[in-house]
Amino acid sequence: MYARSTTVLGDPKAIDDGVAFLRDNVMPALDRTEGCLGLSMLADRESGRCIASTAWTSEAAMHATAQLLLPTRGRFALALGGEHPDVHEWEIACVCREHPAGDGAAAQVTWARIQPNHLKDLLDAYRVNLMPRLCELPGFCSLSMMVDRRNGRTVSVTCFEDREILGRSRKHARSLREQFAQAMGARIVDVAEMDLVLAHLGVPQTV
């Protein structure tokens, strides 16, 4: 499975407008699009950074919509009061779900890099060592790991029931990730805490 993420640095006051645009204008079209597994949106209500992601059954299905959805990405950025959306394509490597995230869910998002030829070893160790420990954290809802094999980029999203629970697990989760990254020779380049403001993904579990 694959995903396309669109990141926009917008106006924090316009985040609800961005959610409404995706819900009313994009989701109905995606629901009719072959190979689409849905859409989600993460938002940082302090900085205005928003990430909308679509999931696909195959790389071919994702690429078939690239030009079709191009104008939509620009309109999404405008709805958020931002511009120049940053678009990236990923392979969905791991998905673990304890239960669906409800209203008020929040996520810790971690971006990292590793030498591309070491990515397979990292994923194998992630599934065996780190993922089970993250899934045991209080208030855990779901976890996904996406990778760019060509460039050695990874992004993981760990969702919790709400911001308060995420806050209580913050230090432990970061410590687990930092220890794992150091052991695997990976470099964490960014960490963000974001609200899950739109959850409409139907990606099946991989574990």
PDB file of C-alpha atoms in Angstrom:
ATOM      1  CA  MET A   1       0.000   0.000   0.000  1.00  0.00           C
ATOM      2  CA  TYR A   2       1.074   3.586  -0.616  1.00  0.00           C
ATOM      3  CA  ALA A   3       0.319   7.103   0.584  1.00  0.00           C
ATOM      4  CA  ARG A   4       0.668  10.647  -0.688  1.00  0.00           C
ATOM      5  CA  SER A   5       1.120  13.383   1.909  1.00  0.00           C
ATOM      6  CA  THR A   6       0.511  17.085   1.321  1.00  0.00           C
ATOM      7  CA  THR A   7       1.987  19.425   3.923  1.00  0.00           C
ATOM      8  CA  VAL A   8       0.914  23.054   4.173  1.00  0.00           C
ATOM      9  CA  LEU A   9       2.058  25.736   6.588  1.00  0.00           C
ATOM     10  CA  GLY A  10      -1.148  27.697   6.975  1.00  0.00           C
ATOM     11  CA  ASP A  11      -2.944  30.066   9.303  1.00  0.00           C
ATOM     12  CA  PRO A  12      -3.838  28.321  12.587  1.00  0.00           C
ATOM     13  CA  LYS A  13      -7.194  30.116  12.510  1.00  0.00           C
ATOM     14  CA  ALA A  14      -8.005  28.526   9.137  1.00  0.00           C
ATOM     15  CA  ILE A  15      -7.497  24.888  10.093  1.00  0.00           C
ATOM     16  CA  ASP A  16     -11.221  24.210  10.409  1.00  0.00           C
ATOM     17  CA  ASP A  17     -11.662  25.677   6.917  1.00  0.00           C
ATOM     18  CA  GLY A  18      -9.102  23.178   5.624  1.00  0.00           C
ATOM     19  CA  VAL A  19     -10.939  20.318   7.308  1.00  0.00           C
ATOM     20  CA  ALA A  20     -14.242  21.443   5.802  1.00  0.00           C
ATOM     21  CA  PHE A  21     -12.671  21.687   2.335  1.00  0.00           C
ATOM     22  CA  LEU A  22     -11.377  18.109   2.491  1.00  0.00           C
ATOM     23  CA  ARG A  23     -14.590  16.748   3.989  1.00  0.00           C
ATOM     24  CA  ASP A  24     -16.963  18.493   1.582  1.00  0.00           C
ATOM     25  CA  ASN A  25     -14.955  18.679  -1.647  1.00  0.00           C
ATOM     26  CA  VAL A  26     -12.296  15.973  -1.638  1.00  0.00           C
ATOM     27  CA  MET A  27     -13.600  12.984   0.309  1.00  0.00           C
ATOM     28  CA  PRO A  28     -16.702  12.444  -1.882  1.00  0.00           C
ATOM     29  CA  ALA A  29     -14.520  12.295  -4.993  1.00  0.00           C
ATOM     30  CA  LEU A  30     -11.954   9.994  -3.379  1.00  0.00           C
ATOM     31  CA  ASP A  31     -14.697   7.627  -2.223  1.00  0.00           C
ATOM     32  CA  ARG A  32     -15.472   7.058  -5.912  1.00  0.00           C
ATOM     33  CA  THR A  33     -11.835   6.707  -6.974  1.00  0.00           C
ATOM     34  CA  GLU A  34     -10.581   3.214  -7.701  1.00  0.00           C
ATOM     35  CA  GLY A  35      -7.770   2.117  -5.443  1.00  0.00           C
ATOM     36  CA  CYS A  36      -8.222   4.845  -2.831  1.00  0.00           C
ATOM     37  CA  LEU A  37      -8.264   3.768   0.810  1.00  0.00           C
ATOM     38  CA  GLY A  38      -9.311   7.123   2.212  1.00  0.00           C
ATOM     39  CA  LEU A  39      -7.923  10.327   3.629  1.00  0.00           C
ATOM     40  CA  SER A  40      -6.719  11.763   6.936  1.00  0.00           C
ATOM     41  CA  MET A  41      -5.524  15.139   8.186  1.00  0.00           C
ATOM     42  CA  LEU A  42      -3.162  16.055  11.014  1.00  0.00           C
ATOM     43  CA  ALA A  43      -2.932  19.633  12.262  1.00  0.00           C
ATOM     44  CA  ASP A  44      -0.793  21.641  14.645  1.00  0.00           C
ATOM     45  CA  ARG A  45      -3.149  24.343  15.862  1.00  0.00           C
ATOM     46  CA  GLU A  46      -0.265  26.442  17.189  1.00  0.00           C
ATOM     47  CA  SER A  47       2.064  26.553  14.170  1.00  0.00           C
ATOM     48  CA  GLY A  48      -0.557  26.030  11.447  1.00  0.00           C
ATOM     49  CA  ARG A  49       1.285  23.050   9.945  1.00  0.00           C
ATOM     50  CA  CYS A  50      -1.192  20.621   8.397  1.00  0.00           C
ATOM     51  CA  ILE A  51      -0.653  17.262   6.730  1.00  0.00           C
ATOM     52  CA  ALA A  52      -3.333  15.685   4.550  1.00  0.00           C
ATOM     53  CA  SER A  53      -2.659  12.111   3.472  1.00  0.00           C
ATOM     54  CA  THR A  54      -4.389   9.842   0.990  1.00  0.00           C
ATOM     55  CA  ALA A  55      -3.822   6.075   1.010  1.00  0.00           C
ATOM     56  CA  TRP A  56      -3.823   3.771  -2.023  1.00  0.00           C
ATOM     57  CA  THR A  57      -3.900   0.054  -2.704  1.00  0.00           C
ATOM     58  CA  SER A  58      -0.949   0.292  -5.105  1.00  0.00           C
ATOM     59  CA  GLU A  59       1.674   2.668  -6.414  1.00  0.00           C
ATOM     60  CA  ALA A  60      -0.024   2.577  -9.818  1.00  0.00           C
ATOM     61  CA  ALA A  61      -3.355   3.683  -8.340  1.00  0.00           C
ATOM     62  CA  MET A  62      -1.630   6.538  -6.516  1.00  0.00           C
ATOM     63  CA  HIS A  63       0.212   7.732  -9.626  1.00  0.00           C
ATOM     64  CA  ALA A  64      -2.936   7.523 -11.749  1.00  0.00           C
ATOM     65  CA  THR A  65      -4.469  10.344  -9.688  1.00  0.00           C
ATOM     66  CA  ALA A  66      -1.427  12.628  -9.492  1.00  0.00           C
ATOM     67  CA  GLN A  67      -2.466  15.095 -12.163  1.00  0.00           C
ATOM     68  CA  LEU A  68      -6.168  14.817 -11.379  1.00  0.00           C
ATOM     69  CA  LEU A  69      -5.658  15.914  -7.774  1.00  0.00           C
ATOM     70  CA  LEU A  70      -3.069  18.594  -8.521  1.00  0.00           C
ATOM     71  CA  PRO A  71      -5.580  21.517  -8.565  1.00  0.00           C
ATOM     72  CA  THR A  72      -7.155  20.182  -5.364  1.00  0.00           C
ATOM     73  CA  ARG A  73      -3.862  20.472  -3.495  1.00  0.00           C
ATOM     74  CA  GLY A  74      -3.596  24.137  -4.439  1.00  0.00           C
ATOM     75  CA  ARG A  75      -7.153  24.807  -3.302  1.00  0.00           C
ATOM     76  CA  PHE A  76      -6.464  22.979  -0.038  1.00  0.00           C
ATOM     77  CA  ALA A  77      -3.481  25.251   0.606  1.00  0.00           C
ATOM     78  CA  LEU A  78      -5.587  28.321  -0.119  1.00  0.00           C
ATOM     79  CA  ALA A  79      -8.312  27.133   2.259  1.00  0.00           C
ATOM     80  CA  LEU A  80      -5.662  26.985   4.977  1.00  0.00           C
ATOM     81  CA  GLY A  81      -4.320  30.428   4.165  1.00  0.00           C
ATOM     82  CA  GLY A  82      -1.020  28.917   2.986  1.00  0.00           C
ATOM     83  CA  GLU A  83       0.759  28.247  -0.281  1.00  0.00           C
ATOM     84  CA  HIS A  84       3.363  26.007  -1.937  1.00  0.00           C
ATOM     85  CA  PRO A  85       2.168  22.631  -0.613  1.00  0.00           C
ATOM     86  CA  ASP A  86       4.944  20.084  -0.062  1.00  0.00           C
ATOM     87  CA  VAL A  87       3.964  16.744  -1.604  1.00  0.00           C
ATOM     88  CA  HIS A  88       5.652  13.436  -0.876  1.00  0.00           C
ATOM     89  CA  GLU A  89       4.928   9.821  -1.769  1.00  0.00           C
ATOM     90  CA  TRP A  90       5.439   6.942   0.649  1.00  0.00           C
ATOM     91  CA  GLU A  91       5.180   3.193   0.905  1.00  0.00           C
ATOM     92  CA  ILE A  92       3.067   2.118   3.886  1.00  0.00           C
ATOM     93  CA  ALA A  93       5.348  -0.373   5.622  1.00  0.00           C
ATOM     94  CA  CYS A  94       3.597  -1.055   8.955  1.00  0.00           C
ATOM     95  CA  VAL A  95       0.133  -0.491  10.389  1.00  0.00           C
ATOM     96  CA  CYS A  96      -0.960  -1.571  13.876  1.00  0.00           C
ATOM     97  CA  ARG A  97      -4.380  -0.575  15.200  1.00  0.00           C
ATOM     98  CA  GLU A  98      -5.719  -1.218  18.691  1.00  0.00           C
ATOM     99  CA  HIS A  99      -8.978   0.639  18.024  1.00  0.00           C
ATOM    100  CA  PRO A 100     -10.184   3.497  15.794  1.00  0.00           C
ATOM    101  CA  ALA A 101      -9.188   6.999  16.883  1.00  0.00           C
ATOM    102  CA  GLY A 102     -12.144   9.063  18.041  1.00  0.00           C
ATOM    103  CA  ASP A 103     -12.795  12.775  18.421  1.00  0.00           C
ATOM    104  CA  GLY A 104      -9.957  14.543  20.168  1.00  0.00           C
ATOM    105  CA  ALA A 105      -7.282  12.038  19.135  1.00  0.00           C
ATOM    106  CA  ALA A 106      -3.716  13.300  18.905  1.00  0.00           C
ATOM    107  CA  ALA A 107      -0.544  11.952  17.346  1.00  0.00           C
ATOM    108  CA  GLN A 108       3.191  12.029  17.774  1.00  0.00           C
ATOM    109  CA  VAL A 109       4.767  12.273  14.331  1.00  0.00           C
ATOM    110  CA  THR A 110       8.454  11.403  13.882  1.00  0.00           C
ATOM    111  CA  TRP A 111      10.505  11.914  10.725  1.00  0.00           C
ATOM    112  CA  ALA A 112      13.859  10.161  10.361  1.00  0.00           C
ATOM    113  CA  ARG A 113      16.536   9.316   7.811  1.00  0.00           C
ATOM    114  CA  ILE A 114      18.798   6.333   7.329  1.00  0.00           C
ATOM    115  CA  GLN A 115      21.082   5.068   4.594  1.00  0.00           C
ATOM    116  CA  PRO A 116      18.716   3.516   1.999  1.00  0.00           C
ATOM    117  CA  ASN A 117      20.599   0.200   2.017  1.00  0.00           C
ATOM    118  CA  HIS A 118      19.910  -0.106   5.770  1.00  0.00           C
ATOM    119  CA  LEU A 119      16.180   0.550   5.526  1.00  0.00           C
ATOM    120  CA  LYS A 120      15.132  -3.108   5.342  1.00  0.00           C
ATOM    121  CA  ASP A 121      17.042  -3.914   8.539  1.00  0.00           C
ATOM    122  CA  LEU A 122      15.442  -0.911  10.246  1.00  0.00           C
ATOM    123  CA  LEU A 123      11.933  -2.055   9.297  1.00  0.00           C
ATOM    124  CA  ASP A 124      12.575  -5.618  10.440  1.00  0.00           C
ATOM    125  CA  ALA A 125      13.838  -4.370  13.813  1.00  0.00           C
ATOM    126  CA  TYR A 126      11.000  -1.835  14.084  1.00  0.00           C
ATOM    127  CA  ARG A 127       8.358  -4.543  13.730  1.00  0.00           C
ATOM    128  CA  VAL A 128      10.024  -6.841  16.261  1.00  0.00           C
ATOM    129  CA  ASN A 129      11.444  -4.421  18.828  1.00  0.00           C
ATOM    130  CA  LEU A 130       9.972  -0.912  18.804  1.00  0.00           C
ATOM    131  CA  MET A 131       6.425  -1.302  17.520  1.00  0.00           C
ATOM    132  CA  PRO A 132       5.266  -3.753  20.253  1.00  0.00           C
ATOM    133  CA  ARG A 133       6.558  -1.384  22.955  1.00  0.00           C
ATOM    134  CA  LEU A 134       4.791   1.634  21.448  1.00  0.00           C
ATOM    135  CA  CYS A 135       1.556  -0.353  21.183  1.00  0.00           C
ATOM    136  CA  GLU A 136       1.688  -0.976  24.941  1.00  0.00           C
ATOM    137  CA  LEU A 137       1.670   2.733  25.836  1.00  0.00           C
ATOM    138  CA  PRO A 138      -1.433   3.943  27.750  1.00  0.00           C
ATOM    139  CA  GLY A 139      -4.155   5.363  25.510  1.00  0.00           C
ATOM    140  CA  PHE A 140      -2.607   3.919  22.342  1.00  0.00           C
ATOM    141  CA  CYS A 141      -4.942   3.878  19.320  1.00  0.00           C
ATOM    142  CA  SER A 142      -2.849   3.125  16.243  1.00  0.00           C
ATOM    143  CA  LEU A 143       0.551   3.315  14.649  1.00  0.00           C
ATOM    144  CA  SER A 144       1.780   3.557  11.078  1.00  0.00           C
ATOM    145  CA  MET A 145       5.240   3.680   9.533  1.00  0.00           C
ATOM    146  CA  MET A 146       5.765   4.977   6.021  1.00  0.00           C
ATOM    147  CA  VAL A 147       9.019   4.907   4.075  1.00  0.00           C
ATOM    148  CA  ASP A 148      10.696   6.377   1.033  1.00  0.00           C
ATOM    149  CA  ARG A 149      13.047   3.576   0.063  1.00  0.00           C
ATOM    150  CA  ARG A 150      14.935   5.556  -2.552  1.00  0.00           C
ATOM    151  CA  ASN A 151      15.928   8.387  -0.205  1.00  0.00           C
ATOM    152  CA  GLY A 152      16.014   6.529   3.111  1.00  0.00           C
ATOM    153  CA  ARG A 153      13.278   8.689   4.634  1.00  0.00           C
ATOM    154  CA  THR A 154      10.744   7.446   7.177  1.00  0.00           C
ATOM    155  CA  VAL A 155       7.788   8.929   9.008  1.00  0.00           C
ATOM    156  CA  SER A 156       5.899   7.256  11.836  1.00  0.00           C
ATOM    157  CA  VAL A 157       2.568   8.353  13.292  1.00  0.00           C
ATOM    158  CA  THR A 158       1.518   7.104  16.730  1.00  0.00           C
ATOM    159  CA  CYS A 159      -2.039   8.072  17.665  1.00  0.00           C
ATOM    160  CA  PHE A 160      -3.367   8.375  21.211  1.00  0.00           C
ATOM    161  CA  GLU A 161      -6.882   8.864  22.538  1.00  0.00           C
ATOM    162  CA  ASP A 162      -6.345  12.544  23.333  1.00  0.00           C
ATOM    163  CA  ARG A 163      -3.746  15.259  23.956  1.00  0.00           C
ATOM    164  CA  GLU A 164      -3.623  14.674  27.692  1.00  0.00           C
ATOM    165  CA  ILE A 165      -2.773  10.995  27.292  1.00  0.00           C
ATOM    166  CA  LEU A 166      -0.210  11.810  24.608  1.00  0.00           C
ATOM    167  CA  GLY A 167       1.398  14.271  27.004  1.00  0.00           C
ATOM    168  CA  ARG A 168       1.724  11.616  29.691  1.00  0.00           C
ATOM    169  CA  SER A 169       3.412   9.233  27.224  1.00  0.00           C
ATOM    170  CA  ARG A 170       5.532  11.906  25.516  1.00  0.00           C
ATOM    171  CA  LYS A 171       8.854  11.367  27.248  1.00  0.00           C
ATOM    172  CA  HIS A 172       8.652   7.589  27.231  1.00  0.00           C
ATOM    173  CA  ALA A 173       7.690   7.385  23.549  1.00  0.00           C
ATOM    174  CA  ARG A 174      10.437   9.785  22.503  1.00  0.00           C
ATOM    175  CA  SER A 175      12.993   7.925  24.580  1.00  0.00           C
ATOM    176  CA  LEU A 176      12.020   4.625  22.942  1.00  0.00           C
ATOM    177  CA  ARG A 177      12.337   6.149  19.483  1.00  0.00           C
ATOM    178  CA  GLU A 178      15.641   7.863  20.186  1.00  0.00           C
ATOM    179  CA  GLN A 179      17.199   4.696  21.603  1.00  0.00           C
ATOM    180  CA  PHE A 180      15.958   2.698  18.622  1.00  0.00           C
ATOM    181  CA  ALA A 181      17.208   5.259  16.089  1.00  0.00           C
ATOM    182  CA  GLN A 182      20.642   5.366  17.705  1.00  0.00           C
ATOM    183  CA  ALA A 183      20.895   1.578  17.742  1.00  0.00           C
ATOM    184  CA  MET A 184      19.942   1.367  14.054  1.00  0.00           C
ATOM    185  CA  GLY A 185      22.135   4.225  12.845  1.00  0.00           C
ATOM    186  CA  ALA A 186      19.135   6.388  11.906  1.00  0.00           C
ATOM    187  CA  ARG A 187      18.799  10.129  12.505  1.00  0.00           C
ATOM    188  CA  ILE A 188      15.580  11.696  13.794  1.00  0.00           C
ATOM    189  CA  VAL A 189      15.128  14.972  11.916  1.00  0.00           C
ATOM    190  CA  ASP A 190      11.817  16.236  13.302  1.00  0.00           C
ATOM    191  CA  VAL A 191       9.155  15.395  15.870  1.00  0.00           C
ATOM    192  CA  ALA A 192       5.711  17.010  16.070  1.00  0.00           C
ATOM    193  CA  GLU A 193       2.583  16.615  18.155  1.00  0.00           C
ATOM    194  CA  MET A 194      -0.545  17.113  16.078  1.00  0.00           C
ATOM    195  CA  ASP A 195      -4.297  16.731  16.367  1.00  0.00           C
ATOM    196  CA  LEU A 196      -5.979  14.100  14.230  1.00  0.00           C
ATOM    197  CA  VAL A 197      -8.670  16.395  12.839  1.00  0.00           C
ATOM    198  CA  LEU A 198      -9.912  14.110  10.062  1.00  0.00           C
ATOM    199  CA  ALA A 199      -9.771  10.305  10.208  1.00  0.00           C
ATOM    200  CA  HIS A 200     -11.189   8.602   7.153  1.00  0.00           C
ATOM    201  CA  LEU A 201      -8.540   6.010   6.304  1.00  0.00           C
ATOM    202  CA  GLY A 202      -9.402   2.381   5.630  1.00  0.00           C
ATOM    203  CA  VAL A 203      -5.867   1.016   5.586  1.00  0.00           C
ATOM    204  CA  PRO A 204      -5.843  -2.593   6.866  1.00  0.00           C
ATOM    205  CA  GLN A 205      -3.401  -3.770   9.509  1.00  0.00           C
ATOM    206  CA  THR A 206      -0.135  -5.258   8.320  1.00  0.00           C
ATOM    207  CA  VAL A 207       0.675  -7.059  11.577  1.00  0.00           C
TER     208      VAL A 207
END
